[in-house]
Amino acid sequence: MDSSLFRLSTPTFTLPRARPSLSYKRIHCQREKVAFDEAAFEAERLSLDAKDRETMMAQSSSSSNGGDPKAWKWVIRKRIWDTMEALNIAQNPRPVHHRIPNFVAASTAAKNLSKLKEFGVANCVKVNPDSPQKQVRFLTLSGGKKLLTPQPRLRTGFFSVLESHMLAPSVIYEACTSVGVAKYGRSIGLDEKIKVDLIVIGSVAVDPKTGARLGKGEGFAELEYGMLRYMGAIDDSTPVVTSVHDCQLVDDIPVEKLLIHDVPVDIICTPTQVIYTNTCISKPQGIYWDKLSPEKLGKIRILRELKSRIEQETGQKLPCGPSEKLPPSAPRRR
């Protein structure tokens, strides 16, 4: 959600890294010993995703009717989702509403992305877990690069790392799915020493002239970006790329209305073109705690751990954002 983020620490303040907690080590060891239940994992993921999409549906409806200053974002998102469905550009999972939309020729956009010099020289690529970027994840792994991908909605953890040498060639494609990431990936924590050379981010709409981007409205891409900044894994020079359909290119995202946590993109790859935006929009410097609602914090364990760690190390209480009254869930379609 757009109000979820903001500042982690001042740019000149470096925090010492704490060791992983004993509980984390125990959980990690237990996970390695217990057989992975693919069916149970996927069933739970789909159920939770459905609930979250229902909440977003209610939120977008409430924003449109209640004078929300961010309502303009939902207008653009809905226009793109409606267009993709009406023109049959949308691919499964459908409907694409309240998702990073999968689209026809997503694999062609991914191929164009893989030809970028920035991709070619990258050793570690962070890729979002959504369907239209599945081929990007495959090309990352099959190209011998390290793949860093977030666990869905940061519910159960943080990021997972996969490398081709960890995998049999026959399972690389499976490893690019949500189930495969959970099955074959190595979970990492905030203390992982990692350098990310390229960020691939999903979008609902993006402006090729400014690099302004809209996601699906939950703010997880911004949270992930902020935490990677905390870890020292990325900085302002780390390229941010998105792969979208040409119909997702827009010219009506008002830059002056963007919030400080909104992540701009440097490069756009579509099935037909590659666009360098030369964006002038500043990139977020971390997590902006004064905008992070207690409700959002309560849903994401890794954020609670990070907040507790910073407060213990600094001896200072971090600010908290305003309470976020979540809207009631929309009726589930049968």
PDB file of C-alpha atoms in Angstrom, residues 22-138:
ATOM      1  CA  LEU A  22      19.185 -18.742  17.368  1.00  0.00           C
ATOM      2  CA  SER A  23      15.506 -19.047  16.498  1.00  0.00           C
ATOM      3  CA  TYR A  24      16.296 -18.242  12.869  1.00  0.00           C
ATOM      4  CA  LYS A  25      18.994 -20.942  12.803  1.00  0.00           C
ATOM      5  CA  ARG A  26      16.620 -23.473  14.334  1.00  0.00           C
ATOM      6  CA  ILE A  27      13.884 -22.650  11.880  1.00  0.00           C
ATOM      7  CA  HIS A  28      16.328 -22.914   8.988  1.00  0.00           C
ATOM      8  CA  CYS A  29      17.643 -26.293  10.167  1.00  0.00           C
ATOM      9  CA  GLN A  30      14.166 -27.633  10.795  1.00  0.00           C
ATOM     10  CA  ARG A  31      13.095 -26.560   7.331  1.00  0.00           C
ATOM     11  CA  GLU A  32      15.963 -28.538   5.807  1.00  0.00           C
ATOM     12  CA  LYS A  33      14.973 -31.686   7.698  1.00  0.00           C
ATOM     13  CA  VAL A  34      11.259 -31.596   6.986  1.00  0.00           C
ATOM     14  CA  ALA A  35      10.083 -32.798   3.589  1.00  0.00           C
ATOM     15  CA  PHE A  36       8.690 -29.943   1.529  1.00  0.00           C
ATOM     16  CA  ASP A  37       4.942 -30.285   0.952  1.00  0.00           C
ATOM     17  CA  GLU A  38       4.392 -28.691  -2.457  1.00  0.00           C
ATOM     18  CA  ALA A  39       0.611 -29.106  -2.492  1.00  0.00           C
ATOM     19  CA  ALA A  40       0.147 -27.595   0.968  1.00  0.00           C
ATOM     20  CA  PHE A  41       2.468 -24.681   0.179  1.00  0.00           C
ATOM     21  CA  GLU A  42       0.679 -23.830  -3.063  1.00  0.00           C
ATOM     22  CA  ALA A  43      -2.783 -24.187  -1.539  1.00  0.00           C
ATOM     23  CA  GLU A  44      -1.897 -21.832   1.297  1.00  0.00           C
ATOM     24  CA  ARG A  45      -0.237 -19.349  -1.074  1.00  0.00           C
ATOM     25  CA  LEU A  46      -3.246 -19.216  -3.371  1.00  0.00           C
ATOM     26  CA  SER A  47      -5.655 -18.846  -0.458  1.00  0.00           C
ATOM     27  CA  LEU A  48      -3.685 -15.985   1.093  1.00  0.00           C
ATOM     28  CA  ASP A  49      -3.228 -14.293  -2.276  1.00  0.00           C
ATOM     29  CA  ALA A  50      -6.969 -14.419  -2.877  1.00  0.00           C
ATOM     30  CA  LYS A  51      -7.646 -12.804   0.500  1.00  0.00           C
ATOM     31  CA  ASP A  52      -5.096 -10.068  -0.147  1.00  0.00           C
ATOM     32  CA  ARG A  53      -6.553  -9.320  -3.577  1.00  0.00           C
ATOM     33  CA  GLU A  54     -10.016  -9.037  -2.043  1.00  0.00           C
ATOM     34  CA  THR A  55      -8.663  -6.503   0.430  1.00  0.00           C
ATOM     35  CA  MET A  56      -7.076  -4.536  -2.411  1.00  0.00           C
ATOM     36  CA  MET A  57     -10.351  -4.591  -4.322  1.00  0.00           C
ATOM     37  CA  ALA A  58     -12.118  -3.095  -1.335  1.00  0.00           C
ATOM     38  CA  GLN A  59      -9.346  -0.560  -0.827  1.00  0.00           C
ATOM     39  CA  SER A  60      -9.424   0.613  -4.433  1.00  0.00           C
ATOM     40  CA  SER A  61     -13.201   0.974  -4.271  1.00  0.00           C
ATOM     41  CA  SER A  62     -12.951   2.911  -1.009  1.00  0.00           C
ATOM     42  CA  SER A  63     -10.221   5.181  -2.405  1.00  0.00           C
ATOM     43  CA  SER A  64     -12.281   6.006  -5.471  1.00  0.00           C
ATOM     44  CA  ASN A  65     -15.296   6.987  -3.392  1.00  0.00           C
ATOM     45  CA  GLY A  66     -13.669   8.612  -0.384  1.00  0.00           C
ATOM     46  CA  GLY A  67     -11.461  11.380  -1.694  1.00  0.00           C
ATOM     47  CA  ASP A  68      -8.209   9.481  -1.100  1.00  0.00           C
ATOM     48  CA  PRO A  69      -5.299  11.612  -2.387  1.00  0.00           C
ATOM     49  CA  LYS A  70      -3.858   8.458  -3.970  1.00  0.00           C
ATOM     50  CA  ALA A  71      -7.080   7.661  -5.822  1.00  0.00           C
ATOM     51  CA  TRP A  72      -5.467   8.795  -9.094  1.00  0.00           C
ATOM     52  CA  LYS A  73      -3.198   5.763  -8.950  1.00  0.00           C
ATOM     53  CA  TRP A  74      -6.175   3.408  -8.840  1.00  0.00           C
ATOM     54  CA  VAL A  75      -7.718   5.162 -11.850  1.00  0.00           C
ATOM     55  CA  ILE A  76      -4.604   4.438 -13.923  1.00  0.00           C
ATOM     56  CA  ARG A  77      -4.269   0.888 -12.645  1.00  0.00           C
ATOM     57  CA  LYS A  78      -7.903   0.067 -13.432  1.00  0.00           C
ATOM     58  CA  ARG A  79      -7.574   1.528 -16.924  1.00  0.00           C
ATOM     59  CA  ILE A  80      -4.572  -0.685 -17.676  1.00  0.00           C
ATOM     60  CA  TRP A  81      -6.145  -3.816 -16.203  1.00  0.00           C
ATOM     61  CA  ASP A  82      -9.413  -3.213 -18.076  1.00  0.00           C
ATOM     62  CA  THR A  83      -7.571  -2.599 -21.348  1.00  0.00           C
ATOM     63  CA  MET A  84      -5.493  -5.751 -21.066  1.00  0.00           C
ATOM     64  CA  GLU A  85      -8.549  -7.871 -20.392  1.00  0.00           C
ATOM     65  CA  ALA A  86     -10.669  -6.212 -23.107  1.00  0.00           C
ATOM     66  CA  LEU A  87      -7.978  -6.608 -25.782  1.00  0.00           C
ATOM     67  CA  ASN A  88      -7.135 -10.141 -24.612  1.00  0.00           C
ATOM     68  CA  ILE A  89      -3.552  -9.092 -23.962  1.00  0.00           C
ATOM     69  CA  ALA A  90      -3.862 -10.586 -20.491  1.00  0.00           C
ATOM     70  CA  GLN A  91      -2.420 -14.013 -19.735  1.00  0.00           C
ATOM     71  CA  ASN A  92      -3.091 -16.325 -16.816  1.00  0.00           C
ATOM     72  CA  PRO A  93      -3.531 -15.850 -13.951  1.00  0.00           C
ATOM     73  CA  ARG A  94      -6.686 -13.961 -14.860  1.00  0.00           C
ATOM     74  CA  PRO A  95      -8.334 -11.649 -14.285  1.00  0.00           C
ATOM     75  CA  VAL A  96      -5.215  -9.518 -14.089  1.00  0.00           C
ATOM     76  CA  HIS A  97      -6.873  -6.945 -11.842  1.00  0.00           C
ATOM     77  CA  HIS A  98      -5.011  -6.353  -8.565  1.00  0.00           C
ATOM     78  CA  ARG A  99      -1.960  -8.197  -9.870  1.00  0.00           C
ATOM     79  CA  ILE A 100       1.258  -7.378 -11.633  1.00  0.00           C
ATOM     80  CA  PRO A 101      -0.414  -8.365 -14.905  1.00  0.00           C
ATOM     81  CA  ASN A 102       0.872 -11.241 -16.970  1.00  0.00           C
ATOM     82  CA  PHE A 103       0.754 -10.430 -20.672  1.00  0.00           C
ATOM     83  CA  VAL A 104       1.077 -11.829 -24.163  1.00  0.00           C
ATOM     84  CA  ALA A 105       4.728 -11.960 -25.297  1.00  0.00           C
ATOM     85  CA  ALA A 106       6.104 -11.561 -21.773  1.00  0.00           C
ATOM     86  CA  SER A 107       8.829 -14.003 -22.780  1.00  0.00           C
ATOM     87  CA  THR A 108       9.812 -11.710 -25.678  1.00  0.00           C
ATOM     88  CA  ALA A 109      10.093  -8.765 -23.291  1.00  0.00           C
ATOM     89  CA  ALA A 110      12.234 -10.976 -21.041  1.00  0.00           C
ATOM     90  CA  LYS A 111      14.474 -11.862 -23.992  1.00  0.00           C
ATOM     91  CA  ASN A 112      14.967  -8.176 -24.732  1.00  0.00           C
ATOM     92  CA  LEU A 113      15.834  -7.627 -21.088  1.00  0.00           C
ATOM     93  CA  SER A 114      18.401 -10.413 -21.204  1.00  0.00           C
ATOM     94  CA  LYS A 115      20.189  -8.633 -24.055  1.00  0.00           C
ATOM     95  CA  LEU A 116      20.831  -5.533 -21.960  1.00  0.00           C
ATOM     96  CA  LYS A 117      24.466  -4.868 -21.188  1.00  0.00           C
ATOM     97  CA  GLU A 118      23.382  -4.262 -17.592  1.00  0.00           C
ATOM     98  CA  PHE A 119      21.997  -7.803 -17.439  1.00  0.00           C
ATOM     99  CA  GLY A 120      25.019  -9.258 -19.191  1.00  0.00           C
ATOM    100  CA  VAL A 121      27.527  -7.948 -16.642  1.00  0.00           C
ATOM    101  CA  ALA A 122      25.350  -8.625 -13.591  1.00  0.00           C
ATOM    102  CA  ASN A 123      26.382 -11.445 -11.274  1.00  0.00           C
ATOM    103  CA  CYS A 124      23.340 -11.186  -8.989  1.00  0.00           C
ATOM    104  CA  VAL A 125      19.889 -10.156 -10.201  1.00  0.00           C
ATOM    105  CA  LYS A 126      16.919  -9.443  -7.944  1.00  0.00           C
ATOM    106  CA  VAL A 127      13.669 -10.360  -9.735  1.00  0.00           C
ATOM    107  CA  ASN A 128      10.110  -9.981  -8.464  1.00  0.00           C
ATOM    108  CA  PRO A 129       8.122 -13.233  -8.040  1.00  0.00           C
ATOM    109  CA  ASP A 130       5.246 -12.384 -10.403  1.00  0.00           C
ATOM    110  CA  SER A 131       4.154 -14.417 -13.451  1.00  0.00           C
ATOM    111  CA  PRO A 132       5.234 -12.012 -16.248  1.00  0.00           C
ATOM    112  CA  GLN A 133       8.824 -12.082 -14.933  1.00  0.00           C
ATOM    113  CA  LYS A 134       9.047 -15.880 -14.715  1.00  0.00           C
ATOM    114  CA  GLN A 135      11.092 -16.011 -17.939  1.00  0.00           C
ATOM    115  CA  VAL A 136      13.441 -13.347 -16.550  1.00  0.00           C
ATOM    116  CA  ARG A 137      14.062 -15.584 -13.544  1.00  0.00           C
ATOM    117  CA  PHE A 138      14.705 -18.522 -15.861  1.00  0.00           C
TER     118      PHE A 138
END
